[in-house]
Tab-separated table of C-alpha atoms in Angstrom:
chain	number	residue	atom	x	y	z
A	15	UNK	CA	107.278	165.237	106.326
A	16	UNK	CA	108.107	166.064	110.130
A	17	UNK	CA	111.685	166.322	109.741
A	18	UNK	CA	110.891	169.131	106.583
A	19	UNK	CA	108.886	170.984	108.717
A	20	UNK	CA	111.568	170.394	111.388
A	21	UNK	CA	114.092	171.356	108.631
A	22	UNK	CA	111.603	174.356	107.899
A	23	UNK	CA	110.863	176.346	110.495
A	24	UNK	CA	113.807	176.592	111.957
A	25	UNK	CA	115.051	177.335	108.756
A	26	UNK	CA	112.922	180.281	109.349
A	27	UNK	CA	113.120	181.007	113.454
A	28	UNK	CA	116.163	178.904	115.216
A	29	UNK	CA	118.930	179.227	112.356
A	30	UNK	CA	117.897	182.463	110.708
A	31	UNK	CA	120.378	183.193	107.988
A	32	UNK	CA	120.693	187.731	109.183
A	33	UNK	CA	119.827	187.444	112.996
A	34	UNK	CA	121.716	184.539	114.094
A	35	UNK	CA	124.142	183.410	111.042
A	36	UNK	CA	125.694	186.747	110.398
A	37	UNK	CA	124.985	185.920	106.441
A	38	UNK	CA	123.986	188.257	104.067
A	39	UNK	CA	123.805	191.562	106.304
A	40	UNK	CA	124.753	193.983	103.905
A	41	UNK	CA	121.229	193.583	102.145
A	42	UNK	CA	120.058	193.560	106.168
A	43	UNK	CA	121.544	196.997	107.271
A	44	UNK	CA	121.628	199.067	103.052
A	45	UNK	CA	117.749	197.803	101.897
A	46	UNK	CA	116.332	197.891	104.919
A	47	UNK	CA	115.381	201.262	105.269
A	48	UNK	CA	111.837	201.499	103.906
A	49	UNK	CA	109.089	198.915	103.771
A	50	UNK	CA	108.655	197.909	100.021
A	51	UNK	CA	111.989	198.534	99.862
A	52	UNK	CA	113.248	195.323	102.294
A	53	UNK	CA	109.782	193.298	100.598
A	54	UNK	CA	111.672	193.854	96.515
A	55	UNK	CA	114.995	192.674	98.066
A	56	UNK	CA	113.536	190.003	100.093
A	57	UNK	CA	111.702	188.317	97.604
A	58	UNK	CA	114.606	188.474	95.040
A	59	UNK	CA	116.826	186.748	97.480
A	60	UNK	CA	114.279	183.841	97.516
A	61	UNK	CA	113.859	183.715	94.570
A	62	UNK	CA	117.210	183.273	93.491
A	63	UNK	CA	118.028	180.566	96.659
A	64	UNK	CA	115.559	178.239	95.382
A	65	UNK	CA	117.284	178.906	91.578
A	66	UNK	CA	120.607	178.784	93.011
A	67	UNK	CA	119.824	174.713	95.171
A	68	UNK	CA	117.677	173.984	92.435
A	69	UNK	CA	120.602	173.759	90.189
A	70	UNK	CA	124.216	173.549	92.480
A	71	UNK	CA	122.220	170.573	94.104
A	72	UNK	CA	122.013	168.502	91.490
A	73	UNK	CA	125.694	169.977	90.159
A	74	UNK	CA	127.485	168.516	93.143
A	75	UNK	CA	125.567	165.276	93.440
A	76	UNK	CA	126.273	164.821	89.271
A	77	UNK	CA	129.174	166.397	88.258
A	78	UNK	CA	131.805	166.890	91.189
A	79	UNK	CA	130.927	163.878	94.024
A	80	UNK	CA	131.413	161.677	91.068
A	81	UNK	CA	134.374	163.349	89.101
A	82	UNK	CA	135.800	163.591	92.375
A	83	UNK	CA	136.253	167.622	91.952
A	84	UNK	CA	134.323	168.260	95.006
A	85	UNK	CA	137.700	170.832	95.980
A	86	UNK	CA	136.165	173.209	92.329
A	87	UNK	CA	132.705	173.588	94.900
A	88	UNK	CA	133.480	177.140	95.800
A	89	UNK	CA	134.443	178.120	92.082
A	90	UNK	CA	131.796	176.230	90.571
A	91	UNK	CA	128.833	177.181	92.452
A	92	UNK	CA	129.943	181.258	92.391
A	93	UNK	CA	130.699	181.357	88.898
A	94	UNK	CA	126.943	179.380	88.864
A	95	UNK	CA	124.923	181.823	90.798
A	96	UNK	CA	126.269	184.742	89.113
A	97	UNK	CA	126.087	183.922	85.202
A	98	UNK	CA	122.250	182.304	86.820
A	99	UNK	CA	121.236	185.657	87.607
A	100	UNK	CA	122.698	187.675	85.110
A	101	UNK	CA	120.566	184.914	82.991
A	102	UNK	CA	117.499	185.298	85.363
A	103	UNK	CA	117.368	189.412	84.627
A	104	UNK	CA	118.129	189.134	80.798
A	105	UNK	CA	114.329	186.288	80.434
A	106	UNK	CA	113.049	188.548	83.128
A	107	UNK	CA	113.784	191.757	80.943
A	108	UNK	CA	112.042	190.360	78.194
A	109	UNK	CA	109.026	188.889	79.251
A	110	UNK	CA	107.882	189.120	82.236
A	111	UNK	CA	108.985	193.266	82.054
A	112	UNK	CA	106.756	194.103	85.342
A	113	UNK	CA	108.184	192.094	87.377
A	114	UNK	CA	111.621	193.506	86.267
A	115	UNK	CA	110.521	195.982	87.203
A	116	UNK	CA	109.923	195.335	90.936
A	117	UNK	CA	112.224	192.126	91.693
A	118	UNK	CA	115.342	193.695	88.209
A	119	UNK	CA	117.308	196.565	90.277
A	120	UNK	CA	117.779	193.895	93.117
A	121	UNK	CA	119.219	190.815	91.299
A	122	UNK	CA	122.599	192.557	90.316
A	123	UNK	CA	122.960	193.000	93.879
A	124	UNK	CA	122.693	189.739	95.069
A	125	UNK	CA	125.626	188.156	92.852
A	126	UNK	CA	127.984	188.950	95.893
A	127	UNK	CA	125.686	188.297	98.803
A	128	UNK	CA	127.000	185.599	101.044
A	129	UNK	CA	123.331	184.436	102.054
A	130	UNK	CA	123.546	182.803	98.438
A	131	UNK	CA	126.404	180.837	98.297
A	132	UNK	CA	125.726	179.879	102.431
A	133	UNK	CA	122.715	178.021	101.654
A	134	UNK	CA	124.227	175.934	98.965
A	135	UNK	CA	127.337	175.580	100.250
A	136	UNK	CA	125.222	174.323	104.022
A	137	UNK	CA	123.033	172.401	101.752
A	138	UNK	CA	125.579	170.171	100.316
A	139	UNK	CA	127.348	170.061	103.959
A	140	UNK	CA	124.492	169.097	106.238
A	141	UNK	CA	124.018	165.848	103.127
A	142	UNK	CA	120.541	167.525	102.426
A	143	UNK	CA	118.719	165.668	99.674
A	144	UNK	CA	117.102	167.665	96.746
A	145	UNK	CA	114.025	167.928	98.711
A	146	UNK	CA	115.160	168.696	101.722
A	147	UNK	CA	118.059	171.018	99.729
A	148	UNK	CA	114.839	172.893	98.185
A	149	UNK	CA	113.003	173.487	101.270
A	150	UNK	CA	115.599	174.320	103.715
A	151	UNK	CA	116.175	176.875	100.672
A	152	UNK	CA	112.673	178.532	101.482
A	153	UNK	CA	112.858	178.418	104.361
A	154	UNK	CA	115.958	180.377	105.032
A	155	UNK	CA	114.850	182.763	102.312
A	156	UNK	CA	111.443	183.166	104.438
A	157	UNK	CA	113.924	183.600	107.060
A	158	UNK	CA	115.443	186.702	105.418
A	159	UNK	CA	112.235	187.840	104.550
A	160	UNK	CA	110.857	187.901	108.271
A	161	UNK	CA	114.004	189.392	109.542
A	162	UNK	CA	113.424	192.390	107.017
A	163	UNK	CA	110.232	193.581	107.252
A	164	UNK	CA	110.785	193.290	110.909
A	165	UNK	CA	113.718	195.057	110.523
A	166	UNK	CA	112.063	198.226	108.297
A	167	UNK	CA	109.362	198.802	111.565
A	168	UNK	CA	112.597	198.989	113.719
A	169	UNK	CA	114.072	201.459	112.009
A	170	UNK	CA	111.483	203.594	110.253
A	171	UNK	CA	110.698	203.936	114.297
A	172	UNK	CA	114.856	204.961	114.182
A	173	UNK	CA	114.343	207.558	112.228
A	174	UNK	CA	112.517	210.172	114.729
A	175	UNK	CA	114.723	209.599	117.722
A	176	UNK	CA	117.177	211.711	119.064
A	177	UNK	CA	120.756	209.486	118.797
A	178	UNK	CA	123.879	210.497	120.275
A	179	UNK	CA	126.156	212.054	117.546
A	180	UNK	CA	128.431	209.416	117.957
A	181	UNK	CA	125.923	206.968	117.237
A	182	UNK	CA	123.927	208.544	114.534
A	183	UNK	CA	123.504	205.930	110.869
A	184	UNK	CA	125.042	202.934	110.990
A	185	UNK	CA	126.691	202.192	114.927
A	186	UNK	CA	122.004	202.950	116.312
A	187	UNK	CA	120.826	200.656	113.597
A	188	UNK	CA	123.536	198.094	114.235
A	189	UNK	CA	122.123	198.379	118.486
A	190	UNK	CA	119.119	198.059	116.825
A	191	UNK	CA	119.796	195.008	115.151
A	192	UNK	CA	121.463	193.436	118.045
A	193	UNK	CA	118.096	193.446	119.724
A	194	UNK	CA	116.185	192.120	117.356
A	195	UNK	CA	117.723	188.771	117.284
A	196	UNK	CA	117.527	189.224	120.858
A	197	UNK	CA	114.164	188.415	120.020
A	198	UNK	CA	114.814	185.419	118.141
A	199	UNK	CA	116.755	183.807	120.698
A	200	UNK	CA	113.810	183.169	123.110
A	201	UNK	CA	112.746	180.400	119.676
A	202	UNK	CA	116.286	178.407	120.318
A	203	UNK	CA	115.387	174.941	122.229
A	204	UNK	CA	111.778	175.376	120.825
A	205	UNK	CA	112.383	172.843	117.700
A	206	UNK	CA	113.534	170.266	119.685
A	207	UNK	CA	110.416	169.943	121.861
A	208	UNK	CA	108.180	170.702	119.288
A	209	UNK	CA	107.782	167.133	117.797
A	210	UNK	CA	108.646	165.120	120.915
B	19	UNK	CA	151.865	207.996	98.155
B	20	UNK	CA	154.510	207.170	100.178
B	21	UNK	CA	154.794	203.097	100.708
B	22	UNK	CA	154.415	203.427	104.554
B	23	UNK	CA	151.699	205.769	104.419
B	24	UNK	CA	149.855	203.257	101.752
B	25	UNK	CA	150.415	200.503	104.229
B	26	UNK	CA	149.220	202.378	107.436
B	27	UNK	CA	146.185	204.085	105.559
B	28	UNK	CA	145.073	200.140	105.896
B	29	UNK	CA	144.849	200.333	110.088
B	30	UNK	CA	143.406	203.225	111.159
B	31	UNK	CA	141.956	206.055	108.181
B	32	UNK	CA	140.362	203.469	105.997
B	33	UNK	CA	139.794	200.425	108.274
B	34	UNK	CA	137.767	198.061	105.812
B	35	UNK	CA	135.810	197.338	108.876
B	36	UNK	CA	135.134	200.000	111.506
B	37	UNK	CA	135.766	202.793	108.670
B	38	UNK	CA	134.872	201.998	105.142
B	39	UNK	CA	132.415	198.865	106.740
B	40	UNK	CA	132.991	196.316	104.297
B	41	UNK	CA	133.158	192.762	105.510
B	42	UNK	CA	130.344	193.018	107.935
B	43	UNK	CA	129.567	188.979	107.604
B	44	UNK	CA	132.298	187.897	108.991
B	45	UNK	CA	133.246	190.154	111.313
B	46	UNK	CA	130.171	189.824	113.346
B	47	UNK	CA	130.537	186.008	112.749
B	48	UNK	CA	134.071	184.961	113.536
B	49	UNK	CA	134.944	187.677	116.317
B	50	UNK	CA	132.691	184.848	118.814
B	51	UNK	CA	136.612	183.754	120.492
B	52	UNK	CA	140.253	185.365	119.720
B	53	UNK	CA	141.734	182.532	117.927
B	54	UNK	CA	139.367	181.901	115.159
B	55	UNK	CA	139.093	186.048	114.458
B	56	UNK	CA	142.473	185.661	113.774
B	57	UNK	CA	142.509	182.956	111.938
B	58	UNK	CA	139.839	184.190	109.969
B	59	UNK	CA	142.570	187.344	109.426
B	60	UNK	CA	144.703	185.479	108.281
B	61	UNK	CA	143.105	183.565	105.604
B	62	UNK	CA	141.666	186.686	104.398
B	63	UNK	CA	144.550	188.794	104.089
B	64	UNK	CA	146.348	186.486	102.036
B	65	UNK	CA	143.288	186.003	99.335
B	66	UNK	CA	143.687	189.423	99.683
B	67	UNK	CA	147.633	189.698	99.022
B	68	UNK	CA	147.105	186.998	96.066
B	69	UNK	CA	144.191	188.614	94.229
B	70	UNK	CA	145.667	191.828	94.751
B	71	UNK	CA	149.324	191.083	93.182
B	72	UNK	CA	147.645	188.964	90.190
B	73	UNK	CA	145.240	191.245	89.553
B	74	UNK	CA	147.393	194.288	89.143
B	75	UNK	CA	149.618	192.088	86.994
B	76	UNK	CA	146.271	191.399	84.855
B	77	UNK	CA	145.232	194.717	84.911
B	78	UNK	CA	146.372	195.449	81.297
B	79	UNK	CA	145.275	192.079	79.730
B	80	UNK	CA	141.509	191.779	81.683
B	81	UNK	CA	138.850	193.778	79.401
B	82	UNK	CA	137.347	195.962	81.133
B	83	UNK	CA	133.747	194.276	80.342
B	84	UNK	CA	134.170	190.773	81.942
B	85	UNK	CA	136.718	192.148	84.957
B	86	UNK	CA	134.082	191.306	87.621
B	87	UNK	CA	134.047	187.775	86.595
B	88	UNK	CA	137.402	187.686	86.239
B	89	UNK	CA	138.055	189.331	89.556
B	90	UNK	CA	135.846	186.495	90.547
B	91	UNK	CA	137.228	183.433	89.328
B	92	UNK	CA	140.403	184.375	90.266
B	93	UNK	CA	139.166	185.112	93.966
B	94	UNK	CA	137.429	181.681	94.553
B	95	UNK	CA	140.886	179.880	93.031
B	96	UNK	CA	143.133	181.680	95.491
B	97	UNK	CA	140.199	180.686	97.814
B	98	UNK	CA	139.891	177.506	97.504
B	99	UNK	CA	144.069	177.379	97.806
B	100	UNK	CA	143.819	178.281	101.601
B	101	UNK	CA	141.005	176.172	102.007
B	102	UNK	CA	142.979	173.124	101.652
B	103	UNK	CA	145.683	174.185	103.338
B	104	UNK	CA	144.107	175.271	106.121
B	105	UNK	CA	142.397	171.646	106.688
B	106	UNK	CA	145.614	170.001	105.730
B	107	UNK	CA	147.730	172.076	108.549
B	108	UNK	CA	144.449	173.587	111.020
B	109	UNK	CA	141.589	171.550	110.634
B	110	UNK	CA	141.327	172.458	114.391
B	111	UNK	CA	140.723	176.561	112.482
B	112	UNK	CA	138.513	174.468	109.484
B	113	UNK	CA	135.772	173.560	112.177
B	114	UNK	CA	135.670	176.587	113.743
B	115	UNK	CA	135.884	178.977	110.916
B	116	UNK	CA	132.966	176.913	109.019
B	117	UNK	CA	131.298	177.915	106.330
B	118	UNK	CA	132.798	180.996	106.247
B	119	UNK	CA	136.239	180.479	104.642
B	120	UNK	CA	134.908	179.960	101.448
B	121	UNK	CA	132.651	182.723	102.219
B	122	UNK	CA	135.664	184.872	101.581
B	123	UNK	CA	135.093	184.495	97.848
B	124	UNK	CA	131.985	187.122	99.114
B	125	UNK	CA	133.846	189.380	101.845
B	126	UNK	CA	133.538	192.460	99.970
B	127	UNK	CA	136.605	193.762	101.166
B	128	UNK	CA	138.562	191.657	98.604
B	129	UNK	CA	136.408	191.734	95.263
B	130	UNK	CA	136.546	195.784	96.680
B	131	UNK	CA	140.114	196.492	97.245
B	132	UNK	CA	140.228	194.435	93.406
B	133	UNK	CA	137.783	196.803	91.838
B	134	UNK	CA	139.079	199.839	93.868
B	135	UNK	CA	142.748	199.790	93.965
B	136	UNK	CA	144.785	196.649	92.331
B	137	UNK	CA	142.830	197.599	88.499
B	138	UNK	CA	144.573	200.739	88.986
B	139	UNK	CA	147.797	200.926	90.445
B	140	UNK	CA	151.186	198.491	90.204
B	141	UNK	CA	152.173	195.590	91.416
B	142	UNK	CA	153.888	196.534	94.558
B	143	UNK	CA	152.164	199.786	95.728
B	144	UNK	CA	148.699	197.109	94.787
B	145	UNK	CA	150.747	194.489	97.539
B	146	UNK	CA	151.692	196.925	99.924
B	147	UNK	CA	147.568	197.636	100.024
B	148	UNK	CA	147.153	194.592	100.187
B	149	UNK	CA	148.573	193.970	103.500
B	150	UNK	CA	147.592	197.169	104.824
B	151	UNK	CA	144.271	196.280	104.100
B	152	UNK	CA	144.671	192.785	105.690
B	153	UNK	CA	145.832	194.005	108.783
B	154	UNK	CA	143.466	196.576	109.705
B	155	UNK	CA	141.138	193.739	108.977
B	156	UNK	CA	142.742	191.446	111.211
B	157	UNK	CA	142.937	194.048	113.995
B	158	UNK	CA	139.322	194.917	113.830
B	159	UNK	CA	138.331	190.961	114.139
B	160	UNK	CA	141.430	191.070	116.717
B	161	UNK	CA	139.332	193.598	119.361
B	162	UNK	CA	135.937	192.319	118.965
B	163	UNK	CA	136.176	189.246	119.846
B	164	UNK	CA	138.949	190.302	122.333
B	165	UNK	CA	135.850	192.243	123.903
B	166	UNK	CA	133.036	189.173	123.064
B	167	UNK	CA	135.674	186.757	124.690
B	168	UNK	CA	137.040	188.411	127.696
B	169	UNK	CA	133.141	189.212	128.738
B	170	UNK	CA	131.134	186.739	127.412
B	171	UNK	CA	133.730	183.708	127.946
B	172	UNK	CA	135.871	185.213	130.544
B	173	UNK	CA	138.848	184.159	129.398
B	174	UNK	CA	140.989	185.555	126.253
B	175	UNK	CA	143.755	183.103	124.207
B	176	UNK	CA	141.760	180.250	126.291
B	177	UNK	CA	144.174	182.593	129.223
B	178	UNK	CA	141.303	182.114	132.291
B	179	UNK	CA	140.346	186.137	133.448
B	180	UNK	CA	140.013	186.377	137.628
B	181	UNK	CA	137.082	187.663	138.329
B	182	UNK	CA	135.352	187.418	134.816
B	183	UNK	CA	135.139	183.509	134.620
B	184	UNK	CA	132.576	183.833	137.204
B	185	UNK	CA	130.957	186.278	135.816
B	186	UNK	CA	130.613	186.142	132.134
B	187	UNK	CA	127.965	187.948	130.236
B	188	UNK	CA	127.478	184.686	127.703
B	189	UNK	CA	124.704	186.920	125.493
B	190	UNK	CA	128.212	188.667	124.321
B	191	UNK	CA	129.803	185.376	122.484
B	192	UNK	CA	125.807	185.397	121.126
B	193	UNK	CA	124.661	186.835	118.429
B	194	UNK	CA	123.001	189.515	119.955
B	195	UNK	CA	126.345	190.552	121.109
B	196	UNK	CA	128.221	190.373	118.228
B	197	UNK	CA	125.664	193.180	116.137
B	198	UNK	CA	126.040	195.231	119.766
B	199	UNK	CA	130.159	195.216	120.212
B	200	UNK	CA	130.116	196.506	116.171
B	201	UNK	CA	127.927	198.801	116.663
B	202	UNK	CA	129.524	200.745	120.029
B	203	UNK	CA	132.909	199.973	118.420
B	204	UNK	CA	131.966	201.895	115.329
B	205	UNK	CA	130.552	204.893	117.604
B	206	UNK	CA	134.009	205.554	119.269
B	207	UNK	CA	135.742	205.409	116.313
B	208	UNK	CA	133.677	208.067	114.420
B	209	UNK	CA	133.902	210.061	117.887
B	210	UNK	CA	137.591	209.278	118.725
B	211	UNK	CA	138.635	209.849	114.480
B	212	UNK	CA	135.931	213.287	114.966
B	213	UNK	CA	134.489	212.288	111.791
B	214	UNK	CA	132.351	215.962	110.881
B	215	UNK	CA	130.675	214.199	108.294
B	216	UNK	CA	130.526	210.522	109.941
B	217	UNK	CA	128.622	207.840	107.227
B	218	UNK	CA	124.835	208.484	107.226
B	219	UNK	CA	124.139	206.181	106.348
B	220	UNK	CA	124.932	201.892	104.650
B	221	UNK	CA	126.566	203.230	101.521
B	222	UNK	CA	127.519	201.763	98.207
B	223	UNK	CA	130.552	203.634	97.637
B	224	UNK	CA	132.798	200.256	99.095
B	225	UNK	CA	130.144	197.461	97.915
B	226	UNK	CA	131.571	196.585	95.069
B	227	UNK	CA	128.554	195.267	93.356
B	228	UNK	CA	127.686	199.226	93.749
B	229	UNK	CA	129.459	199.248	89.997
B	230	UNK	CA	127.583	196.298	88.284
B	231	UNK	CA	124.202	197.920	89.565
B	232	UNK	CA	125.018	200.785	88.790
B	233	UNK	CA	123.499	202.462	91.341
B	234	UNK	CA	125.559	205.362	93.744
B	235	UNK	CA	122.949	204.321	96.548
B	236	UNK	CA	121.533	201.705	97.849
B	237	UNK	CA	118.129	201.034	97.790
B	238	UNK	CA	116.782	205.065	97.063
B	239	UNK	CA	117.473	204.256	93.216
B	240	UNK	CA	114.113	202.819	92.489
B	241	UNK	CA	111.786	204.711	94.826
B	242	UNK	CA	111.462	207.263	92.209
């Protein structure tokens, strides 16, 4: 149990996907402008990360490894994720239209999101069990959510600021992201001492 | 457009990292030292070159409707080859790049060039375009890694730099330094190129998924 809590907390705070691992920067910069969009995108990411892990972990353990096909990991994972996202979108559209309306627009964007492929590969690399892998995916998704929500708040402040011309738009957003990620550095080393 | 112009546009005018703002994740992640930046640049360039050539050669064969999955499979195949080569001949580089090596698959530059250039142009032109873009990507990574390694670590390619080695700013090699240097570099490029219309937002034009989601700008779409 302690191990699960450690995995969870370190995925949310210390190894935050966006702010310290640099995965999923595109949606972080692209969709963080308004709070409701940031929330929608993050929920979609959490959702896809969980189902992607639930599918790719068994594939790796029960198909690729027994068959000595570990080298096919990259190809298989990206294809599985891409088709999974399509499938989920179709199912949502047919059976839960209200959820499709709020999350659907973000789903296709996630196919080529490196955070999702990253979390599935890292789960294998770290040698997690199925439960640990699912907890890690949930934690990574929550970390993404936290970063997106925090950053959309920061961005709404930048909107009204008087910024030098060359810095307008993306550059100042990146500088703000730098300061946001600085605040997350404060968490490093917390976990080691938490359960000591 | 002549071949030379085609090659040069990737380096300055349409630099994939600093002007088109593609492939931000690997740019930020592997630019902590010059050596891994060069390795990442080389690996991506090889994948880009191979995928552009093959996609351009197959542009009349691949049905339009399923082209994105086809491109992804082709790119993933080349990435796997590069991964195996790096693991076999440069294990140190494999360690330094870690998860970012397989993640070349989802690097927007590669899918973006396939979608924007290779599926409309001849094989030779696509190869030249890929080389230009690859060199542009590598140069941008090199520039960023140089700044971050020199100031953050006091070294350059492992060579110690007299005064800076004792006064290095460790934050530059950590995550916040990556964002900061990248932001300042883009601002400098905006200033130097004297962009009359600097990129206001992180747009979708370059994003390969833009076509799948059918929207021209991320974000603004569902609010209305």
